[in-house]
DNA sequence: CTGAAAGCGCTTACAG
DNA sequence: CTGAAAGCGCTTACAG
C-alpha cells in the first residue's frame, strides 16, 4: 500500500504551523481558547498540506466512530431502502455517517459482522420483520446500543414502528365504504406481531360491520410480488370470489394486479385491490394503487433520537417502545364502488 | 458509552495466560514458532475472557482494515444488488468484509465519505453507468485502489465489465431468427459507452440483415420500469408499429410488457420483447421474459482479483481493463415467431 | 521460542 | 492560552 504511506499527520501540521500538536487538535475541534494567530497558522498549514485527520486514530482514542450501521433484512425489498435513505439523512443531520448492511438471510454473517465491527461503530439500527434469537443475543452482547424499526425486538431493545393496526383499518374501512362485503385478506405467513395485528384488524373490522369472516378468503404466503400473483390466481379461481382484496403490502398488491391482468379481470371494475406503504411501484402500476402511506418520517427521527440518546449518554434506562400512527389513505385507481 | 468501557484487551489475555502480549498476538495470527503449551494457555484465556481483538487498534498499527466498500449508483436498481451480493461473497472468501454504499445521486456525499473513511478501508469498488469527473478526482486523490464494474472509469482505473455489444447481438439475432424485421430499440438516453455500443450493435445487426434503421423505432429514455412503459405506449401508437422490441434491460422490458397489457396487445402474439441481465423479475413477469444472462461471476472474480492485487501489493502498474463475454440467451415466453 | 519496547496518529488532562 | 506527556489497543522488529 504505497499510497497509504506518506499520509500527512497532525505532527506535520504542527511543525509547519510552528505550534504543538495540542494546539492543532484544539483548532481542529473548535476549542474556544486559542489565540487568533495560532488558529490562523494552523488553518493555513492544514489547507496547505491538505490534512485530513486519521479517523482510526481518533476512534481508538475517543471510542467514537461517528458511524451508525443500518442492518436490513433484505436490501432487495424497496421498503427497506426507502427507510434507509430517510434514516441516513436524519443521521447525517446529526453528524453521523450511516452504512447499509444487507443481512440477506445469513444470520451468522451478521453476527460475525457485529462482533468484528463493534469497535468501529457507535450504534446499530435493525430493520427486519423478525430476527432470530441468536442474533438478538449477539446484539445484546456486542455492547452497542441498538434500536429496531419493527416490532421484533421482543421488548428487549428500543423500537419505533407503525401502529400495526392502522393500515388495515384504513384500507378495510375504505373498501367497506365502497360497498364491498366479500373482501379477501392477502398477507405474509409470518407470525410476527405486525402481521398478526393485520389479520386481527381485518377480522374485527368485518365483524363490526356484521360480516362473517370466511377462511377461504384468507391467503397467507410471502411478501414478494409472486406471492401476490399466486394469491390473485387462487382467489379468482374460487367458486364465489371476493370483490375486493386487502393486501398487506404494495408489492403483494402488484402481484395480485398482475394476476388479474393475466386473467383479463378488470381492476377495479371486477376487483378492487389495496396495498400498504405507498412505494414507488404503487404509482407505476396500472391502475395506480390505492394504498396507505408509511409514517416513516416520524419513525426515523424517533429512531435516531433513541439511538443517539444512548450513544451520547443522555439515556441509559430500560427499552423505549413507540408505535406511531399517522398513516394516510391514498385513493387511486385500483379501488372502486362495488357494482 | 458505558458499554464500550471494560472491554477485555490483549493485556487481560496475556495476564490470565501468564505470557506476554507478544505471544498472545502470535497465537492470534497463527505465527508458527510458538510452544504448544503457550498456545494452549492463550487459547484458553481467549475463550474464557471471550476476547475479540480491537479492529481499530489493529487498523491503526497495520494500516489494513480488511474492509472493502462497494459504491453503487442506486441501491434501488436490482441489478446492482445482485452484483453486490456476488462481489461480497467473493470478497468474504478472501477474508475481506464488504460494505454497501448507496451513492443515491449525491456526488458530494460520496466524496466526503471517501475522504473521511480512506483510513478505515482498504479498497473501493465502484458500480455506476457514469461518474462525475469530480468524483473520479476524489477516487484518485484518496490513495485507495479502486476498480470499476462498468466502463465509466475513462481508462484511469482498473475495470471489468461485460462486452457491451454481446447482449444486443444475442437478442437481435434471436428476434431476426424469429422472422421479425421491424424491431424497435428501447434504451437509456445516457451516452455512456455501454449504451452507445448497444445502439451501434442494434444498427449493425439490422444493416447486416439488409434492414434499414428507422429513427421512429428508437426510443431512448430512462432505465426504470416507467420509461419502458412510456416506450411501449409510444411504439404501440405508431401508425406502423414494430413487431418486436429490443430493450436494454429487464426493468425496461417489464414496463413495455405492462404497457402491452394495458393496451390489450398480446405478448408475444402481437409483440415480442427481450430484456437483459436476467433479473429475478424476468421470471416473475407474465409472460416470462426472454433475456440474456449477465456474465457476473466471471466479472466479480476479476474485479476482486484486480482490487486485492493492489491492496496486497502484488500489482502496482497501469490500469487493467477487461471486457467479459459469456452472456447466454434465455428464451422464455415473451418472444415468438412473427406470424 | 519469548518478552520488553517502540510506535501507529490521535486526544486530553495536567502543569505552567 | 500553550506544550509535554501519557495512553487508546494493538503489532513487530529486536534482543536474548
Tab-separated table of N, CA, C and O in Angstrom, chain A residues 141-231:
chain	number	residue	atom	x	y	z
A	141	UNK	N	-24.963	-8.671	23.297
A	141	UNK	CA	-23.620	-8.985	23.730
A	141	UNK	C	-22.565	-8.002	23.226
A	141	UNK	O	-21.511	-7.837	23.829
A	142	UNK	N	-22.859	-7.348	22.107
A	142	UNK	CA	-21.821	-6.531	21.477
A	142	UNK	C	-21.600	-5.207	22.201
A	142	UNK	O	-20.628	-4.503	21.949
A	143	UNK	N	-22.510	-4.871	23.109
A	143	UNK	CA	-22.305	-3.657	23.880
A	143	UNK	C	-22.679	-2.373	23.169
A	143	UNK	O	-22.476	-1.287	23.705
A	144	UNK	N	-23.206	-2.499	21.982
A	144	UNK	CA	-23.601	-1.306	21.223
A	144	UNK	C	-25.087	-1.039	21.445
A	144	UNK	O	-25.872	-1.975	21.558
A	145	UNK	N	-25.480	0.227	21.491
A	145	UNK	CA	-26.917	0.488	21.527
A	145	UNK	C	-27.539	0.080	20.199
A	145	UNK	O	-26.923	0.257	19.150
A	146	UNK	N	-28.723	-0.477	20.261
A	146	UNK	CA	-29.405	-0.817	19.014
A	146	UNK	C	-30.875	-0.460	19.125
A	146	UNK	O	-31.485	-0.601	20.182
A	147	UNK	N	-31.434	0.044	18.025
A	147	UNK	CA	-32.876	0.275	18.017
A	147	UNK	C	-33.496	-0.350	16.774
A	147	UNK	O	-32.878	-0.450	15.736
A	148	UNK	N	-34.723	-0.790	16.957
A	148	UNK	CA	-35.430	-1.523	15.910
A	148	UNK	C	-36.491	-0.649	15.261
A	148	UNK	O	-37.105	0.185	15.918
A	149	UNK	N	-36.691	-0.871	13.971
A	149	UNK	CA	-37.748	-0.149	13.271
A	149	UNK	C	-38.963	-1.045	13.071
A	149	UNK	O	-39.881	-0.697	12.336
A	150	UNK	N	-38.910	-2.210	13.689
A	150	UNK	CA	-40.041	-3.122	13.604
A	150	UNK	C	-40.323	-3.634	15.016
A	150	UNK	O	-39.598	-3.339	15.942
A	151	UNK	N	-41.329	-4.415	15.107
A	151	UNK	CA	-41.751	-4.822	16.447
A	151	UNK	C	-41.214	-6.198	16.831
A	151	UNK	O	-41.862	-6.940	17.531
A	152	UNK	N	-40.019	-6.490	16.362
A	152	UNK	CA	-39.493	-7.837	16.567
A	152	UNK	C	-38.458	-7.900	17.675
A	152	UNK	O	-37.796	-8.905	17.859
A	153	UNK	N	-38.299	-6.812	18.411
A	153	UNK	CA	-37.216	-6.769	19.394
A	153	UNK	C	-37.627	-7.424	20.707
A	153	UNK	O	-36.861	-7.499	21.643
A	154	UNK	N	-38.819	-7.941	20.745
A	154	UNK	CA	-39.348	-8.594	21.942
A	154	UNK	C	-39.148	-7.749	23.186
A	154	UNK	O	-38.785	-8.261	24.241
A	155	UNK	N	-39.316	-6.470	23.015
A	155	UNK	CA	-39.242	-5.521	24.125
A	155	UNK	C	-37.884	-5.508	24.829
A	155	UNK	O	-37.755	-5.031	25.954
A	156	UNK	N	-36.869	-6.062	24.157
A	156	UNK	CA	-35.529	-6.074	24.748
A	156	UNK	C	-34.743	-4.825	24.375
A	156	UNK	O	-33.751	-4.488	25.005
A	157	UNK	N	-35.172	-4.151	23.288
A	157	UNK	CA	-34.425	-3.008	22.780
A	157	UNK	C	-35.383	-1.860	22.476
A	157	UNK	O	-36.588	-2.070	22.323
A	158	UNK	N	-34.821	-0.683	22.359
A	158	UNK	CA	-35.623	0.438	21.895
A	158	UNK	C	-36.235	0.095	20.533
A	158	UNK	O	-35.615	-0.605	19.729
A	159	UNK	N	-37.402	0.609	20.279
A	159	UNK	CA	-38.029	0.344	18.987
A	159	UNK	C	-39.063	1.408	18.672
A	159	UNK	O	-39.679	1.979	19.579
A	160	UNK	N	-39.240	1.663	17.407
A	160	UNK	CA	-40.289	2.567	16.948
A	160	UNK	C	-40.784	2.072	15.605
A	160	UNK	O	-39.993	1.840	14.697
A	161	UNK	N	-42.078	1.900	15.507
A	161	UNK	CA	-42.645	1.322	14.276
A	161	UNK	C	-44.099	1.748	14.131
A	161	UNK	O	-44.698	2.258	15.084
A	162	UNK	N	-44.663	1.534	12.951
A	162	UNK	CA	-46.041	1.971	12.735
A	162	UNK	C	-47.006	1.171	13.591
A	162	UNK	O	-46.786	-0.019	13.822
A	163	UNK	N	-48.039	1.825	14.049
A	163	UNK	CA	-49.153	1.138	14.675
A	163	UNK	C	-49.570	-0.007	13.758
A	163	UNK	O	-49.955	0.231	12.616
A	164	UNK	N	-49.486	-1.225	14.216
A	164	UNK	CA	-49.715	-2.342	13.301
A	164	UNK	C	-51.164	-2.483	12.854
A	164	UNK	O	-51.454	-3.216	11.930
A	165	UNK	N	-52.042	-1.768	13.515
A	165	UNK	CA	-53.464	-1.904	13.162
A	165	UNK	C	-53.914	-0.882	12.125
A	165	UNK	O	-54.808	-1.116	11.339
A	166	UNK	N	-53.266	0.267	12.125
A	166	UNK	CA	-53.831	1.398	11.393
A	166	UNK	C	-53.976	1.168	9.891
A	166	UNK	O	-54.976	1.559	9.291
A	167	UNK	N	-52.972	0.548	9.286
A	167	UNK	CA	-53.018	0.337	7.843
A	167	UNK	C	-54.228	-0.481	7.434
A	167	UNK	O	-55.004	-0.098	6.558
A	168	UNK	N	-54.400	-1.607	8.112
A	168	UNK	CA	-55.516	-2.481	7.790
A	168	UNK	C	-56.848	-1.764	8.041
A	168	UNK	O	-57.791	-1.867	7.258
A	169	UNK	N	-56.876	-1.027	9.133
A	169	UNK	CA	-58.092	-0.288	9.480
A	169	UNK	C	-58.512	0.656	8.344
A	169	UNK	O	-59.646	0.631	7.871
A	170	UNK	N	-57.571	1.453	7.899
A	170	UNK	CA	-57.875	2.438	6.857
A	170	UNK	C	-58.331	1.766	5.566
A	170	UNK	O	-59.310	2.181	4.939
A	171	UNK	N	-57.613	0.739	5.160
A	171	UNK	CA	-57.944	0.083	3.899
A	171	UNK	C	-59.290	-0.622	3.976
A	171	UNK	O	-60.118	-0.539	3.065
A	172	UNK	N	-59.516	-1.308	5.069
A	172	UNK	CA	-60.768	-2.044	5.204
A	172	UNK	C	-61.957	-1.074	5.283
A	172	UNK	O	-62.990	-1.309	4.651
A	173	UNK	N	-61.792	-0.011	6.028
A	173	UNK	CA	-62.866	0.989	6.107
A	173	UNK	C	-63.196	1.509	4.715
A	173	UNK	O	-64.355	1.666	4.336
A	174	UNK	N	-62.127	1.780	3.969
A	174	UNK	CA	-62.299	2.296	2.612
A	174	UNK	C	-63.079	1.301	1.753
A	174	UNK	O	-64.052	1.662	1.073
A	175	UNK	N	-62.687	0.045	1.794
A	175	UNK	CA	-63.348	-0.963	0.958
A	175	UNK	C	-64.815	-1.142	1.372
A	175	UNK	O	-65.706	-1.248	0.517
A	176	UNK	N	-65.043	-1.132	2.677
A	176	UNK	CA	-66.427	-1.247	3.147
A	176	UNK	C	-67.261	-0.065	2.670
A	176	UNK	O	-68.395	-0.218	2.222
A	177	UNK	N	-66.654	1.104	2.738
A	177	UNK	CA	-67.393	2.312	2.360
A	177	UNK	C	-67.725	2.307	0.871
A	177	UNK	O	-68.623	3.014	0.418
A	178	UNK	N	-66.993	1.513	0.113
A	178	UNK	CA	-67.297	1.393	-1.316
A	178	UNK	C	-68.357	0.321	-1.579
A	178	UNK	O	-68.709	0.043	-2.725
A	179	UNK	N	-68.816	-0.295	-0.506
A	179	UNK	CA	-69.897	-1.262	-0.655
A	179	UNK	C	-69.451	-2.713	-0.738
A	179	UNK	O	-70.260	-3.617	-0.920
A	180	UNK	N	-68.146	-2.942	-0.604
A	180	UNK	CA	-67.683	-4.334	-0.672
A	180	UNK	C	-68.034	-5.084	0.606
A	180	UNK	O	-67.985	-4.531	1.704
A	181	UNK	N	-68.359	-6.338	0.439
A	181	UNK	CA	-68.666	-7.161	1.594
A	181	UNK	C	-67.818	-8.427	1.576
A	181	UNK	O	-67.480	-8.973	2.588
A	182	UNK	N	-67.541	-8.914	0.393
A	182	UNK	CA	-66.651	-10.079	0.296
A	182	UNK	C	-65.245	-9.560	0.018
A	182	UNK	O	-64.874	-9.285	-1.114
A	183	UNK	N	-64.490	-9.417	1.090
A	183	UNK	CA	-63.147	-8.854	0.983
A	183	UNK	C	-62.134	-9.914	1.403
A	183	UNK	O	-62.259	-10.493	2.490
A	184	UNK	N	-61.152	-10.165	0.528
A	184	UNK	CA	-60.130	-11.173	0.855
A	184	UNK	C	-58.968	-10.529	1.598
A	184	UNK	O	-58.741	-9.320	1.504
A	185	UNK	N	-58.253	-11.362	2.315
A	185	UNK	CA	-57.047	-10.932	3.031
A	185	UNK	C	-55.850	-11.643	2.420
A	185	UNK	O	-55.811	-12.871	2.366
A	186	UNK	N	-54.861	-10.861	1.952
A	186	UNK	CA	-53.630	-11.471	1.439
A	186	UNK	C	-52.443	-10.866	2.173
A	186	UNK	O	-52.245	-9.652	2.157
A	187	UNK	N	-51.684	-11.722	2.857
A	187	UNK	CA	-50.553	-11.217	3.624
A	187	UNK	C	-49.466	-12.266	3.767
A	187	UNK	O	-49.544	-13.335	3.165
A	188	UNK	N	-48.507	-11.915	4.562
A	188	UNK	CA	-47.392	-12.823	4.781
A	188	UNK	C	-47.787	-13.923	5.744
A	188	UNK	O	-48.697	-13.766	6.553
A	189	UNK	N	-47.129	-15.058	5.646
A	189	UNK	CA	-47.418	-16.154	6.568
A	189	UNK	C	-46.677	-15.990	7.885
A	189	UNK	O	-46.875	-16.746	8.812
A	190	UNK	N	-45.796	-14.992	7.933
A	190	UNK	CA	-45.029	-14.773	9.162
A	190	UNK	C	-45.959	-14.517	10.345
A	190	UNK	O	-46.964	-13.839	10.225
A	191	UNK	N	-45.555	-15.017	11.485
A	191	UNK	CA	-46.397	-14.880	12.671
A	191	UNK	C	-45.922	-13.732	13.555
A	191	UNK	O	-46.103	-13.760	14.771
A	192	UNK	N	-45.263	-12.744	12.978
A	192	UNK	CA	-44.810	-11.620	13.796
A	192	UNK	C	-46.010	-10.775	14.219
A	192	UNK	O	-47.116	-10.908	13.692
A	193	UNK	N	-45.788	-9.900	15.176
A	193	UNK	CA	-46.848	-9.089	15.748
A	193	UNK	C	-47.586	-8.284	14.685
A	193	UNK	O	-48.806	-8.185	14.673
A	194	UNK	N	-46.776	-7.684	13.781
A	194	UNK	CA	-47.325	-6.851	12.720
A	194	UNK	C	-48.354	-7.607	11.887
A	194	UNK	O	-49.483	-7.167	11.718
A	195	UNK	N	-47.942	-8.748	11.397
A	195	UNK	CA	-48.839	-9.487	10.521
A	195	UNK	C	-50.033	-10.052	11.278
A	195	UNK	O	-51.139	-10.126	10.738
A	196	UNK	N	-49.822	-10.427	12.503
A	196	UNK	CA	-50.953	-10.900	13.300
A	196	UNK	C	-51.961	-9.781	13.534
A	196	UNK	O	-53.168	-9.981	13.444
A	197	UNK	N	-51.430	-8.596	13.807
A	197	UNK	CA	-52.312	-7.460	14.053
A	197	UNK	C	-53.133	-7.132	12.806
A	197	UNK	O	-54.306	-6.763	12.892
A	198	UNK	N	-52.497	-7.273	11.643
A	198	UNK	CA	-53.238	-7.001	10.409
A	198	UNK	C	-54.438	-7.928	10.287
A	198	UNK	O	-55.561	-7.504	10.013
A	199	UNK	N	-54.172	-9.205	10.491
A	199	UNK	CA	-55.248	-10.179	10.328
A	199	UNK	C	-56.342	-9.949	11.375
A	199	UNK	O	-57.531	-10.001	11.079
A	200	UNK	N	-55.914	-9.659	12.582
A	200	UNK	CA	-56.868	-9.426	13.654
A	200	UNK	C	-57.750	-8.213	13.328
A	200	UNK	O	-58.967	-8.242	13.504
A	201	UNK	N	-57.110	-7.171	12.825
A	201	UNK	CA	-57.854	-5.965	12.474
A	201	UNK	C	-58.843	-6.249	11.351
A	201	UNK	O	-59.997	-5.815	11.369
A	202	UNK	N	-58.360	-7.001	10.364
A	202	UNK	CA	-59.224	-7.397	9.248
A	202	UNK	C	-60.485	-8.082	9.768
A	202	UNK	O	-61.607	-7.734	9.413
A	203	UNK	N	-60.255	-9.013	10.675
A	203	UNK	CA	-61.399	-9.759	11.216
A	203	UNK	C	-62.327	-8.843	12.012
A	203	UNK	O	-63.544	-8.900	11.890
A	204	UNK	N	-61.716	-7.968	12.794
A	204	UNK	CA	-62.505	-7.103	13.657
A	204	UNK	C	-63.368	-6.140	12.843
A	204	UNK	O	-64.553	-5.955	13.125
A	205	UNK	N	-62.743	-5.547	11.823
A	205	UNK	CA	-63.491	-4.594	11.006
A	205	UNK	C	-64.687	-5.288	10.367
A	205	UNK	O	-65.806	-4.752	10.340
A	206	UNK	N	-64.455	-6.489	9.869
A	206	UNK	CA	-65.566	-7.221	9.261
A	206	UNK	C	-66.637	-7.543	10.299
A	206	UNK	O	-67.832	-7.331	10.065
A	207	UNK	N	-66.184	-8.023	11.440
A	207	UNK	CA	-67.137	-8.384	12.489
A	207	UNK	C	-67.976	-7.171	12.883
A	207	UNK	O	-69.204	-7.256	12.986
A	208	UNK	N	-67.314	-6.042	13.056
A	208	UNK	CA	-68.027	-4.825	13.445
A	208	UNK	C	-69.058	-4.434	12.397
A	208	UNK	O	-70.057	-3.788	12.699
A	209	UNK	N	-68.790	-4.809	11.146
A	209	UNK	CA	-69.734	-4.476	10.079
A	209	UNK	C	-70.770	-5.580	9.907
A	209	UNK	O	-71.578	-5.556	8.977
A	210	UNK	N	-70.703	-6.568	10.801
A	210	UNK	CA	-71.681	-7.653	10.740
A	210	UNK	C	-71.422	-8.635	9.615
A	210	UNK	O	-72.332	-9.306	9.130
A	211	UNK	N	-70.168	-8.726	9.181
A	211	UNK	CA	-69.839	-9.660	8.106
A	211	UNK	C	-69.039	-10.819	8.690
A	211	UNK	O	-68.123	-10.622	9.479
A	212	UNK	N	-69.420	-12.023	8.282
A	212	UNK	CA	-68.701	-13.172	8.791
A	212	UNK	C	-67.404	-13.375	8.008
A	212	UNK	O	-67.378	-13.222	6.788
A	213	UNK	N	-66.342	-13.738	8.702
A	213	UNK	CA	-65.075	-14.000	8.030
A	213	UNK	C	-65.090	-15.387	7.419
A	213	UNK	O	-65.552	-16.325	8.055
A	214	UNK	N	-64.625	-15.487	6.163
A	214	UNK	CA	-64.526	-16.812	5.543
A	214	UNK	C	-63.070	-17.196	5.418
A	214	UNK	O	-62.289	-16.479	4.799
A	215	UNK	N	-62.709	-18.358	5.927
A	215	UNK	CA	-61.314	-18.789	5.845
A	215	UNK	C	-60.839	-18.893	4.401
A	215	UNK	O	-59.671	-18.671	4.103
A	216	UNK	N	-61.734	-19.222	3.528
A	216	UNK	CA	-61.344	-19.383	2.119
A	216	UNK	C	-60.843	-18.078	1.523
A	216	UNK	O	-60.148	-18.073	0.507
A	217	UNK	N	-61.206	-16.965	2.144
A	217	UNK	CA	-60.800	-15.667	1.605
A	217	UNK	C	-59.487	-15.176	2.219
A	217	UNK	O	-59.076	-14.051	1.963
A	218	UNK	N	-58.865	-15.999	3.012
A	218	UNK	CA	-57.611	-15.589	3.648
A	218	UNK	C	-56.453	-16.378	3.054
A	218	UNK	O	-56.472	-17.611	3.035
A	219	UNK	N	-55.480	-15.659	2.525
A	219	UNK	CA	-54.320	-16.301	1.880
A	219	UNK	C	-53.062	-15.716	2.502
A	219	UNK	O	-52.836	-14.517	2.452
A	220	UNK	N	-52.264	-16.567	3.116
A	220	UNK	CA	-51.041	-16.078	3.762
A	220	UNK	C	-49.827	-16.776	3.165
A	220	UNK	O	-49.698	-17.982	3.257
A	221	UNK	N	-48.963	-15.969	2.561
A	221	UNK	CA	-47.787	-16.597	1.962
A	221	UNK	C	-46.600	-15.654	2.143
A	221	UNK	O	-46.322	-15.220	3.248
A	222	UNK	N	-45.926	-15.271	1.067
A	222	UNK	CA	-44.740	-14.422	1.188
A	222	UNK	C	-45.105	-12.952	1.190
A	222	UNK	O	-46.251	-12.568	1.427
A	223	UNK	N	-44.129	-12.120	0.907
A	223	UNK	CA	-44.429	-10.692	0.798
A	223	UNK	C	-43.868	-10.120	-0.497
A	223	UNK	O	-43.761	-8.919	-0.677
A	224	UNK	N	-43.471	-11.012	-1.390
A	224	UNK	CA	-42.970	-10.575	-2.685
A	224	UNK	C	-44.100	-10.621	-3.701
A	224	UNK	O	-45.165	-11.189	-3.455
A	225	UNK	N	-43.803	-10.053	-4.855
A	225	UNK	CA	-44.772	-9.991	-5.930
A	225	UNK	C	-45.352	-11.351	-6.294
A	225	UNK	O	-46.548	-11.498	-6.498
A	226	UNK	N	-44.500	-12.347	-6.389
A	226	UNK	CA	-45.012	-13.639	-6.858
A	226	UNK	C	-45.983	-14.272	-5.862
A	226	UNK	O	-46.882	-15.006	-6.257
A	227	UNK	N	-45.823	-13.957	-4.586
A	227	UNK	CA	-46.798	-14.442	-3.607
A	227	UNK	C	-48.160	-13.815	-3.901
A	227	UNK	O	-49.194	-14.478	-3.856
A	228	UNK	N	-48.152	-12.527	-4.230
A	228	UNK	CA	-49.395	-11.845	-4.572
A	228	UNK	C	-50.019	-12.425	-5.827
A	228	UNK	O	-51.242	-12.565	-5.924
A	229	UNK	N	-49.160	-12.754	-6.756
A	229	UNK	CA	-49.648	-13.316	-8.016
A	229	UNK	C	-50.417	-14.609	-7.761
A	229	UNK	O	-51.534	-14.796	-8.225
A	230	UNK	N	-49.794	-15.472	-6.975
A	230	UNK	CA	-50.461	-16.737	-6.672
A	230	UNK	C	-51.748	-16.510	-5.887
A	230	UNK	O	-52.762	-17.164	-6.122
A	231	UNK	N	-51.722	-15.561	-4.985
A	231	UNK	CA	-52.930	-15.249	-4.223
A	231	UNK	C	-54.055	-14.822	-5.161
A	231	UNK	O	-55.191	-15.276	-5.048
